[in-house]
Short mmCIF file of C-alpha atoms in Angstrom, two decimals:
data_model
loop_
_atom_site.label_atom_id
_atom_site.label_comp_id
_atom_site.label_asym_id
_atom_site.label_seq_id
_atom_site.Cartn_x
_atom_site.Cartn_y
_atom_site.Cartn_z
CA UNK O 1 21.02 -42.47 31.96
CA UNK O 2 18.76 -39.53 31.56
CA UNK O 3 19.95 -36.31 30.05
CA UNK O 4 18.51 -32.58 29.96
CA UNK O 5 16.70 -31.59 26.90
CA UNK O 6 14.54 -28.57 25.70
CA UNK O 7 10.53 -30.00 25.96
CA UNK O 8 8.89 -27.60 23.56
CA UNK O 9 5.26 -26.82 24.04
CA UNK O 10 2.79 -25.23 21.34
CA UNK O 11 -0.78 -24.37 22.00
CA UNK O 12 -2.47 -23.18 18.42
CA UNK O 13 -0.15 -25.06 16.27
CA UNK O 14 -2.31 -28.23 18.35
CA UNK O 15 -5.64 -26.59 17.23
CA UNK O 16 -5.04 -27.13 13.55
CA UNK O 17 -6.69 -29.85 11.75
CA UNK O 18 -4.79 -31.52 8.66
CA UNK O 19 -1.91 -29.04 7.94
CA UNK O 20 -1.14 -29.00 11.55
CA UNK O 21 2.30 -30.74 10.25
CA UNK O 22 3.16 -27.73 8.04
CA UNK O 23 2.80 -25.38 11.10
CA UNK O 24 5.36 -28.27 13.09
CA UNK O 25 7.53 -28.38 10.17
CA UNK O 26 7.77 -24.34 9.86
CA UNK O 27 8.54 -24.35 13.69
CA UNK O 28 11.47 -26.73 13.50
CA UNK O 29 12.61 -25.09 10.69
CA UNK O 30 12.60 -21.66 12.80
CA UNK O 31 14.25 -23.16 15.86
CA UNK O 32 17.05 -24.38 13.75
CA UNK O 33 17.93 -21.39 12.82
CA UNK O 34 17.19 -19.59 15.91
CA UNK O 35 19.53 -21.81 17.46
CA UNK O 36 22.70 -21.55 15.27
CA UNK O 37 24.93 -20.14 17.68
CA UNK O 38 24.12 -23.16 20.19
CA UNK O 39 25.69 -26.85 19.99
CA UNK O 40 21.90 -28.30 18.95
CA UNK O 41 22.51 -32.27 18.22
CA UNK O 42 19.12 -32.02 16.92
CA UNK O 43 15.11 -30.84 16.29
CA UNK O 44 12.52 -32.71 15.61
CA UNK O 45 9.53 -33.18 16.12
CA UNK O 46 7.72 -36.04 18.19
CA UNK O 47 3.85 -36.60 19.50
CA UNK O 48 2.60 -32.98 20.11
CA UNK O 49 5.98 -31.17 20.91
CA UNK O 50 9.28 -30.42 19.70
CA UNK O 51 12.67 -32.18 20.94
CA UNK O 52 15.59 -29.98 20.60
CA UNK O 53 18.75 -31.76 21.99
CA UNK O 54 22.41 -30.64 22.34
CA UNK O 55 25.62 -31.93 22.57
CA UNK O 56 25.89 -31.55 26.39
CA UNK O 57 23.01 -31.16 28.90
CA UNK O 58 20.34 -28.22 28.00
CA UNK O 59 20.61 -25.00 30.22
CA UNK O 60 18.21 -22.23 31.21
CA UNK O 61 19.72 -19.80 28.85
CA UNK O 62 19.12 -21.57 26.03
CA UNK O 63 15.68 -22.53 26.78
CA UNK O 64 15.22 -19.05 27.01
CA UNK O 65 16.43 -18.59 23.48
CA UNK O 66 13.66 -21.21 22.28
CA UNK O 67 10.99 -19.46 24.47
CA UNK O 68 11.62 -16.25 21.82
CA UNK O 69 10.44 -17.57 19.00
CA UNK O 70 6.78 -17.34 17.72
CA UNK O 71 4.97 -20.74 17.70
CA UNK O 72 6.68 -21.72 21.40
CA UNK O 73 3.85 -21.44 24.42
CA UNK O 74 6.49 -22.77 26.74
CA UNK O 75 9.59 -24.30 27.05
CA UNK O 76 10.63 -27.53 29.78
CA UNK O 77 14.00 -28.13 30.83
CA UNK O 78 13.53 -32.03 31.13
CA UNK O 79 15.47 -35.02 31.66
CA UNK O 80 14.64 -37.61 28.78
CA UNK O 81 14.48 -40.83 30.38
CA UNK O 82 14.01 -44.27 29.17
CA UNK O 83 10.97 -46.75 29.91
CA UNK O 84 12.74 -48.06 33.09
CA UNK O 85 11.13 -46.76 36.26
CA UNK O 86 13.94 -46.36 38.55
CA UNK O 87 15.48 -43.97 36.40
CA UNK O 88 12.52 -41.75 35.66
CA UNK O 89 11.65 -41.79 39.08
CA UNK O 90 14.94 -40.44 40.38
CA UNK O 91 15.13 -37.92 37.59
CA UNK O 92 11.38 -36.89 38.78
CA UNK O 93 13.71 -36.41 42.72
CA UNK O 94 16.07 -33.90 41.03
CA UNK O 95 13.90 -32.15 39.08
CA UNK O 96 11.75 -31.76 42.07
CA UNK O 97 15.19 -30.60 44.14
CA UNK O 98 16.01 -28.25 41.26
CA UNK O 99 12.53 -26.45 41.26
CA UNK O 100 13.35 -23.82 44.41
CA UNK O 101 11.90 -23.37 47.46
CA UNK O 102 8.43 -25.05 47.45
CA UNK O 103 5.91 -26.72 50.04
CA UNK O 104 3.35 -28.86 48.47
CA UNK O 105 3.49 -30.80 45.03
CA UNK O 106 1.57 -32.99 43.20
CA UNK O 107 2.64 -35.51 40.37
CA UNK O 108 1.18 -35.69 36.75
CA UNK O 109 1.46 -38.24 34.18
CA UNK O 110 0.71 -38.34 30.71
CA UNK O 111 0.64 -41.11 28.43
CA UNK O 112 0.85 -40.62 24.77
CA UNK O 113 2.21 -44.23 24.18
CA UNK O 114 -0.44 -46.79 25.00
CA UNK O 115 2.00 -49.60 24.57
CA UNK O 116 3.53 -48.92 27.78
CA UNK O 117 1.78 -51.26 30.07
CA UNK O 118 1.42 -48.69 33.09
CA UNK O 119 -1.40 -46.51 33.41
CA UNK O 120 -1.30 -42.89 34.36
CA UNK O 121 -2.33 -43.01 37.94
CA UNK O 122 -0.04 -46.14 38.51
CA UNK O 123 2.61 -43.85 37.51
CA UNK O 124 1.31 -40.96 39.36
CA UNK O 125 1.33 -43.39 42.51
CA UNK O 126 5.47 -44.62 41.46
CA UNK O 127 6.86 -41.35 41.48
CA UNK O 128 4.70 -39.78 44.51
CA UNK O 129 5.56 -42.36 46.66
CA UNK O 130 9.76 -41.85 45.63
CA UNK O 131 9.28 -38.09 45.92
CA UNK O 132 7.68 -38.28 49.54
CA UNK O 133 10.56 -40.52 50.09
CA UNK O 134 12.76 -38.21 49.09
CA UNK O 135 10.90 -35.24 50.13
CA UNK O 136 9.57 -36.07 53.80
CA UNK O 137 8.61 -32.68 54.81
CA UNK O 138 7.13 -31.64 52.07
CA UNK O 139 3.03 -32.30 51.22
CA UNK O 140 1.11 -33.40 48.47
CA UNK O 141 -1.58 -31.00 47.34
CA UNK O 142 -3.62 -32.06 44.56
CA UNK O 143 -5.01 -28.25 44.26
CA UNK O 144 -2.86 -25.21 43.70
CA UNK O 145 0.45 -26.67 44.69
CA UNK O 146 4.02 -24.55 44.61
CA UNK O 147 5.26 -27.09 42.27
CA UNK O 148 3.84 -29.91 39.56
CA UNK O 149 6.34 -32.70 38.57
CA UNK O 150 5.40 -33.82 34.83
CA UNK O 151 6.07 -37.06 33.72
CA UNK O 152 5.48 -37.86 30.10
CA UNK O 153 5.37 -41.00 28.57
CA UNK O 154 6.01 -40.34 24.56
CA UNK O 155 7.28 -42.45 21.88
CA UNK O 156 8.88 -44.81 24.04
CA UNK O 157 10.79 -42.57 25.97
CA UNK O 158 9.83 -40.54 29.70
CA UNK O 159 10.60 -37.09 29.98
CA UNK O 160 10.41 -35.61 33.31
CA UNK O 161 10.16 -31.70 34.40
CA UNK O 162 8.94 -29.52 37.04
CA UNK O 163 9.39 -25.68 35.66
CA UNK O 164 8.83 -24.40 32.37
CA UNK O 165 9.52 -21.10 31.16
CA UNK O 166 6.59 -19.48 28.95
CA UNK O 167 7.34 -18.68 25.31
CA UNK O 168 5.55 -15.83 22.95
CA UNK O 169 2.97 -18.43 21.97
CA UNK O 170 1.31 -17.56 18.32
CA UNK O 171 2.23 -19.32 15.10
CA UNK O 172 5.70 -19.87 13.75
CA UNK O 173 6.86 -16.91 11.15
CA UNK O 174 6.23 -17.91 7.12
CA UNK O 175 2.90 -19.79 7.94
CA UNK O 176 0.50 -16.11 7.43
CA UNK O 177 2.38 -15.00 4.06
CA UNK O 178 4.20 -11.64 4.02
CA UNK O 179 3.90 -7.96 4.55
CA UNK O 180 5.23 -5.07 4.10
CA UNK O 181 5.57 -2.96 8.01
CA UNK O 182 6.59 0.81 8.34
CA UNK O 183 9.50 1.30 10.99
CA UNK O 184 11.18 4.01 12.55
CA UNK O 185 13.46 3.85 15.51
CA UNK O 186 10.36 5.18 17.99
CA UNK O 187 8.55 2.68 19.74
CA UNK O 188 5.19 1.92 18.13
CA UNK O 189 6.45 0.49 15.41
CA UNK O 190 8.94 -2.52 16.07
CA UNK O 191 6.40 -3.50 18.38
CA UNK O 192 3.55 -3.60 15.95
CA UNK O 193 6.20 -5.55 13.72
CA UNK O 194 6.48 -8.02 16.35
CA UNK O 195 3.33 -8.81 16.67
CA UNK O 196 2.37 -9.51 12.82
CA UNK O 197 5.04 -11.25 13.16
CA UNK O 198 4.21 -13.12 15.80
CA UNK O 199 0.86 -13.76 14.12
CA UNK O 200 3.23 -15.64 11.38
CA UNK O 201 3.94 -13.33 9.20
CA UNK O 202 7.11 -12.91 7.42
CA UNK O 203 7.88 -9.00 7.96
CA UNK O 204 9.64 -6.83 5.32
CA UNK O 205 10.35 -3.39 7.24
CA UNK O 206 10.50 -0.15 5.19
CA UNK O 207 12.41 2.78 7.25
CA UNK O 208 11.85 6.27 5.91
CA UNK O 209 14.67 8.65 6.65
CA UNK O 210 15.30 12.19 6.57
CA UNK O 211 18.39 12.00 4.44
CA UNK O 212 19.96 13.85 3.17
CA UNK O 213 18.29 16.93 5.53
CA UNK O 214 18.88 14.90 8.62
CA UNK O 215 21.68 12.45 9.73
CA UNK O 216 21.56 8.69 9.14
CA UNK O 217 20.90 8.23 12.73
CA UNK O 218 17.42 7.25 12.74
CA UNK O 219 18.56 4.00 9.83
CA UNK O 220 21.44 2.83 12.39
CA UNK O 221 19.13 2.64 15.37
CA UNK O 222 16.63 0.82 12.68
CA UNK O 223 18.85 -1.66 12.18
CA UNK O 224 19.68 -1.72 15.69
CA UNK O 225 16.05 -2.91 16.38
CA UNK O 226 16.36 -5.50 13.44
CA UNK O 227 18.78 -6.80 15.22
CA UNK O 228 16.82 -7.03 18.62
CA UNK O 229 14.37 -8.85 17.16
CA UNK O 230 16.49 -11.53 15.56
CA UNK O 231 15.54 -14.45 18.06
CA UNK O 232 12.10 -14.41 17.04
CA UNK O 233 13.07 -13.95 13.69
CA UNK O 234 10.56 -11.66 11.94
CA UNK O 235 12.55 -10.25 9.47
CA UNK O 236 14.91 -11.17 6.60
CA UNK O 237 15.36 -7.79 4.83
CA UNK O 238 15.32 -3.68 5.66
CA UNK O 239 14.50 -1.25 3.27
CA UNK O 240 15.20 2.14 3.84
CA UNK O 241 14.09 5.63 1.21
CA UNK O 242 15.76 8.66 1.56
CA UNK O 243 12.62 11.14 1.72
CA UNK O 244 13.68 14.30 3.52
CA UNK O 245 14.31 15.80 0.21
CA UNK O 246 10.92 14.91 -0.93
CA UNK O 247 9.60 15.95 2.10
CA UNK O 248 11.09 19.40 1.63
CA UNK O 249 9.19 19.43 -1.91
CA UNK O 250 5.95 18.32 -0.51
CA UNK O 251 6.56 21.05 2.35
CA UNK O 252 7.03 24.17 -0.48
CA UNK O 253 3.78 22.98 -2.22
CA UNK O 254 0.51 22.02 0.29
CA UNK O 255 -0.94 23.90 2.82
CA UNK O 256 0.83 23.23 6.12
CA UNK O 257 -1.91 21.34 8.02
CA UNK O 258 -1.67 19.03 5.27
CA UNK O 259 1.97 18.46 5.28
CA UNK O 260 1.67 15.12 7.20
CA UNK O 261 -0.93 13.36 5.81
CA UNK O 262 0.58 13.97 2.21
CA UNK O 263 4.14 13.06 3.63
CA UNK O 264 1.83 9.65 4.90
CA UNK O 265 0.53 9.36 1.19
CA UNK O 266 3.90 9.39 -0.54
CA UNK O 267 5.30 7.08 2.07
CA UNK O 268 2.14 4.15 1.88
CA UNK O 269 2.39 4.61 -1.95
CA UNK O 270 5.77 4.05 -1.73
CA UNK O 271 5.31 0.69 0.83
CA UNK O 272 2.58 -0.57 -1.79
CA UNK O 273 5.26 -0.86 -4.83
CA UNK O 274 7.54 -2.13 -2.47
CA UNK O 275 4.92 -4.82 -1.55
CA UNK O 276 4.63 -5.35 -5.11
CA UNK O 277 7.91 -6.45 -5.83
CA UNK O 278 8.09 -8.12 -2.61
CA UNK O 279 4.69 -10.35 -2.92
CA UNK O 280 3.72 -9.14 0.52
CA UNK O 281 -0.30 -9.05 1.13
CA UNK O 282 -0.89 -6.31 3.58
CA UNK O 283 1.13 -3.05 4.97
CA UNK O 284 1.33 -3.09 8.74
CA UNK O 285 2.06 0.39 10.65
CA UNK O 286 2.26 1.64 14.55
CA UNK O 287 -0.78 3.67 14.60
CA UNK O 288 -2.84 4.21 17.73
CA UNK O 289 -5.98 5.89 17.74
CA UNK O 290 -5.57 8.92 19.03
CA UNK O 291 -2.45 9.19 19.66
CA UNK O 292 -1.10 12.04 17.51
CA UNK O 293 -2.64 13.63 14.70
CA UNK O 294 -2.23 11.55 11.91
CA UNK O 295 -3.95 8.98 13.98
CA UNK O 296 -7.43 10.27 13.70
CA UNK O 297 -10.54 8.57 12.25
CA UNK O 298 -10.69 11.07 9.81
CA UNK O 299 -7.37 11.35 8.91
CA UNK O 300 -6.08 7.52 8.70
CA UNK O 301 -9.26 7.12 6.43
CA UNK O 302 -7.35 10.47 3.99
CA UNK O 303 -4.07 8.45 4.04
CA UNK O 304 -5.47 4.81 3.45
CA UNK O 305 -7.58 5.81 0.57
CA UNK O 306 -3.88 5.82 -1.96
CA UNK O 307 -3.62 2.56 -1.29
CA UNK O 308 -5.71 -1.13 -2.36
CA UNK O 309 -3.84 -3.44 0.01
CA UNK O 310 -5.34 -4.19 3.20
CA UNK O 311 -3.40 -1.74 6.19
CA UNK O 312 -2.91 -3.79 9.26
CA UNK O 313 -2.91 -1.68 12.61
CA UNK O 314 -2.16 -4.18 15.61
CA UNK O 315 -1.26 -1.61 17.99
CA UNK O 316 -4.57 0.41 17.21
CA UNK O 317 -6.55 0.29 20.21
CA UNK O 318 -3.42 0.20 22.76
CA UNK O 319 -2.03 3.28 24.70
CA UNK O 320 1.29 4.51 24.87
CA UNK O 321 2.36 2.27 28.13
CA UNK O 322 1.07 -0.79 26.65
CA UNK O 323 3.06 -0.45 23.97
CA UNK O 324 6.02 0.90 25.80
CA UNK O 325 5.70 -2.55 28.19
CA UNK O 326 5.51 -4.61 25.28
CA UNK O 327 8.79 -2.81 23.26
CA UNK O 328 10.38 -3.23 27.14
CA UNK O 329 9.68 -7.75 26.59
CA UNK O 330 10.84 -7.56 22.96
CA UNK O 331 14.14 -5.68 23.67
CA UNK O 332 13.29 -2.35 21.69
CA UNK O 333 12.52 -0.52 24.60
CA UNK O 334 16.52 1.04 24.49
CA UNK O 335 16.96 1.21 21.49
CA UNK O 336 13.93 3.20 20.94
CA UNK O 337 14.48 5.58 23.80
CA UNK O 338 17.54 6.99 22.04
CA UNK O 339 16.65 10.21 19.99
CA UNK O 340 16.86 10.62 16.02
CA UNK O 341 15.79 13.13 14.13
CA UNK O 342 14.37 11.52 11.18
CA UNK O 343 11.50 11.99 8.65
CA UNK O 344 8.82 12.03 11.52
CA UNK O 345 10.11 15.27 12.97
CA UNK O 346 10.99 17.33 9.35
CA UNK O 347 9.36 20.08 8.42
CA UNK O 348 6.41 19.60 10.60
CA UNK O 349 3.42 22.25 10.66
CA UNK O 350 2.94 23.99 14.06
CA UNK O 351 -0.83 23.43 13.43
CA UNK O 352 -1.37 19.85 11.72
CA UNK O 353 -4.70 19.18 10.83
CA UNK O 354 -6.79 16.67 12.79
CA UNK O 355 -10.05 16.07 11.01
CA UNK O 356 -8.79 16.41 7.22
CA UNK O 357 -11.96 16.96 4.63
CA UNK O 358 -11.20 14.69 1.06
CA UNK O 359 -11.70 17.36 -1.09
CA UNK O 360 -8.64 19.98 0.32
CA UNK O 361 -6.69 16.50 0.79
CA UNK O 362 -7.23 15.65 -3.05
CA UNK O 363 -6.50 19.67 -3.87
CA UNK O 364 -3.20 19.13 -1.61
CA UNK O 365 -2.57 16.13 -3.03
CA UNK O 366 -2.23 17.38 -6.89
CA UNK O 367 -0.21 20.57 -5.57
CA UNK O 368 2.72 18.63 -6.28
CA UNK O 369 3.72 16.14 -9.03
CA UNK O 370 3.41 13.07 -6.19
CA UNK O 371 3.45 9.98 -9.46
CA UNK O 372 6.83 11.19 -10.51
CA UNK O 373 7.91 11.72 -6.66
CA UNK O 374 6.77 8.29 -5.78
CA UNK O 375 8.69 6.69 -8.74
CA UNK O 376 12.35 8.52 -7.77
CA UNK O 377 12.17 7.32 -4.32
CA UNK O 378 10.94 3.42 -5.50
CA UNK O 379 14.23 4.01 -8.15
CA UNK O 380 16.14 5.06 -4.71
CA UNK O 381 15.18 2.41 -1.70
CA UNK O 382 18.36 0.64 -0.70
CA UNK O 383 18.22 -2.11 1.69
CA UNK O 384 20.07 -4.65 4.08
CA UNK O 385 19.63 -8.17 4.43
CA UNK O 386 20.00 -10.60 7.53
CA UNK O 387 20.17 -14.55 7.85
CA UNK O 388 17.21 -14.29 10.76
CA UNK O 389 14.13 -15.32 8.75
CA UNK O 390 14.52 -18.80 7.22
CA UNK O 391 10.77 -17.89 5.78
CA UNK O 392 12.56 -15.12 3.75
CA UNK O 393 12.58 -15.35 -0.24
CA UNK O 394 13.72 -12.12 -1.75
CA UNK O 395 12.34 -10.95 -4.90
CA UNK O 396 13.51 -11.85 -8.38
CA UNK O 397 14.22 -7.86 -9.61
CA UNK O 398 16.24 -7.14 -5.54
CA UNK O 399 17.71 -10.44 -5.42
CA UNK O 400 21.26 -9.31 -4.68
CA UNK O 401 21.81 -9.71 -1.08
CA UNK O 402 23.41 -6.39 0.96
CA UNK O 403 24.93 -6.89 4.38
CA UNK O 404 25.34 -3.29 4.82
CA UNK O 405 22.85 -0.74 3.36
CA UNK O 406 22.81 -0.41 -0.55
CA UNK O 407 21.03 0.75 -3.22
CA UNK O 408 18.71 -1.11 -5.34
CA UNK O 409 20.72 -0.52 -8.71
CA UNK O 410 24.18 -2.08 -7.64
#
């Protein structure tokens, strides 16, 4: 009797040559844990998808949970069948009855098991003919029709579906290494998280706050976003620095225009140690070009020159409703429209600069005693962990887990 599972569809992971398995195996793993709040009987993988069963039939909402996670180009609600054409042929009727309002429909087979002894256009012609049966008043249009009933023939078994719902796409999270992203409860930057993330990446977000001169505010609705992005499972651990009293320091010492970019130095010096300890290969921000002051040529060229590791900038050539749109698909978009003050709005210059020259940005920069300043607020992250990321390995020197924020030295 055939039964509703989750049909998992990739499209890069099926570009890969001979690790394509560790890309299948790192998707699996991520779907398990994506899952763990569902009854899942099971994931695994078969010829060019992922099965995930469950202990009763699978619904829409969670084949919405599997279209979430990075790796998944779309997700089928399908009834497995066995070889036995009666049975796949009146699961093809109700999932042709279950697909909505529709006019015109066409049937398509595929065959990944040769030992089944009909071909694809004999199937093709089984199931048409029991759907026009069924479906009298309805046409078959072999271009452009409302709705395409899929019949798949794979390891010995027929699966049979006629929606899908489309996933993230890109490559499962822990197959691109790990990096260190800076986040703040706006909405560039969970969105430019996202994204590395879905890229693969395993993302370790740093949060600077304006503690102690501001509320904690800004570090709730940070972990607030964490939490949003927990189905596609980006990130296994938050770090958060304390930097409004640096910030103060740094504020007393340069020349106002220069107060941001040297606030921007501290913090990517800081986010470099912290990738350090962490193993991560790159630091990944929210910058647009453009968009605010710090985000000039000029100026991103004065803050990356503190640091050797390569800075990622995903959101770089995108405007402000792109990214807004985006933060809106990943479930930041709320979150982020709640107001913080935080270390982005402290002690900022009337006048910033725009197009910073090197030499006052070095003469800024040894105003104020920034090795020393760096090395208290490395002494002083504290961070959170969450069971999200399955990719996740903390390091050896932070290896105590927090559920709540804490401080590197308890």
């Amino acid at each position: 009797m055939a039964r509703k599972v989750c049909l998992v569809h990739y499209h890069e992971i099926g570009l890969k040559g001979k690790n394509r398995s560790t890309f299948e195996n790192r998707l699996v793993t991520n779907l398990r844990r994506s899952l763990g709040d569902y009854p899942v009987e099971g994931v695994r993988r078969i010829s060019g998808h992922v099965l995930v069963t469950f202990e009763g039939e699978a619904t829409v909402e969670e084949a919405h949970a599997i279209s979430r996670v990075p790796g998944v180009a779309r997700v089928s609600l399908a009834y497995l069948c066995g070889l036995d054409e009666g049975e796949y042929c009146a699961a093809a009727v109700q999932a042709l009855r279950e697909a909505g309002d529709f006019v015109s429909f066409k049937v398509h087979a595929r065959r990944s098991s040769t030992t089944y002894g009909l071909h694809t256009l004999d199937i093709n012609r089984l199931v048409g003919a029991a759907l026009c049966e069924e479906f009298p008043d309805r046409r078959v249009e072999m271009h452009k029709p409302d709705v395409t009933v899929m019949v798949v023939v794979v390891n010995g078994s027929v699966y049979v579906y006629a929606a899908s719902e489309p996933g993230v796409g890109g490559l499962p999270v822990g197959t691109a290494g790990k990096v260190v992203t800076l986040l703040s409860s706006g909405f560039d930057s969970p969105v430019a998280t996202w994204m590395v993330g879905r890229r693969g990446a395993t993302c370790v977000p740093v949060h600077f706050s304006g503690r102690p001169m501001t509320p904690d505010t800004s570090e709730y609705l940070t972990q607030d976003i964490v939490r949003a992005l927990a189905p596609s499972g980006v990130v296994g651990r938050l770090y958060v620095v304390p930097f409004g009293a640096r910030q103060r320091e740094i504020s007393l010492a340069v020349p106002q225009s220069l107060r941001i970019i040297s606030y921007r130095r501290v913090m990517f010096s800081v986010a470099e140690r912290i990738a350090q300890l962490e193993g991560a290969k790159a630091i990944v921000t929210g910058e647009s070009l453009g968009q605010v002051a710090s985000q000039t040529l000029d100026n991103i060229a004065a803050v990356n020159e503190v640091v050797s590791l390569p800075v990622l900038r995903p959101l770089i050539g995108s405007d402000k409703q792109e990214i807004m749109r985006r933060a809106e698909q990943i479930g930041t978009y709320d979150i982020s429209c709640e107001t913080a003050p935080d270390c982005c709005t402290l002690f900022m210059p009337r006048r910033p600069e725009t197009h910073a020259r090197l030499d006052q940005v070095h003469e800024a920069w040894e105003s104020f005693d920034h090795d020393a300043m760096i090395e208290e607020l490395v002494n002083g992250i504290e961070y959170v962990d969450y069971d999200q990321c399955p990719s996740y390995r903390p390091p050896r020197m932070l290896r105590r887990r927090h559920h709540v924020l804490g401080p590197r030295s308890q």
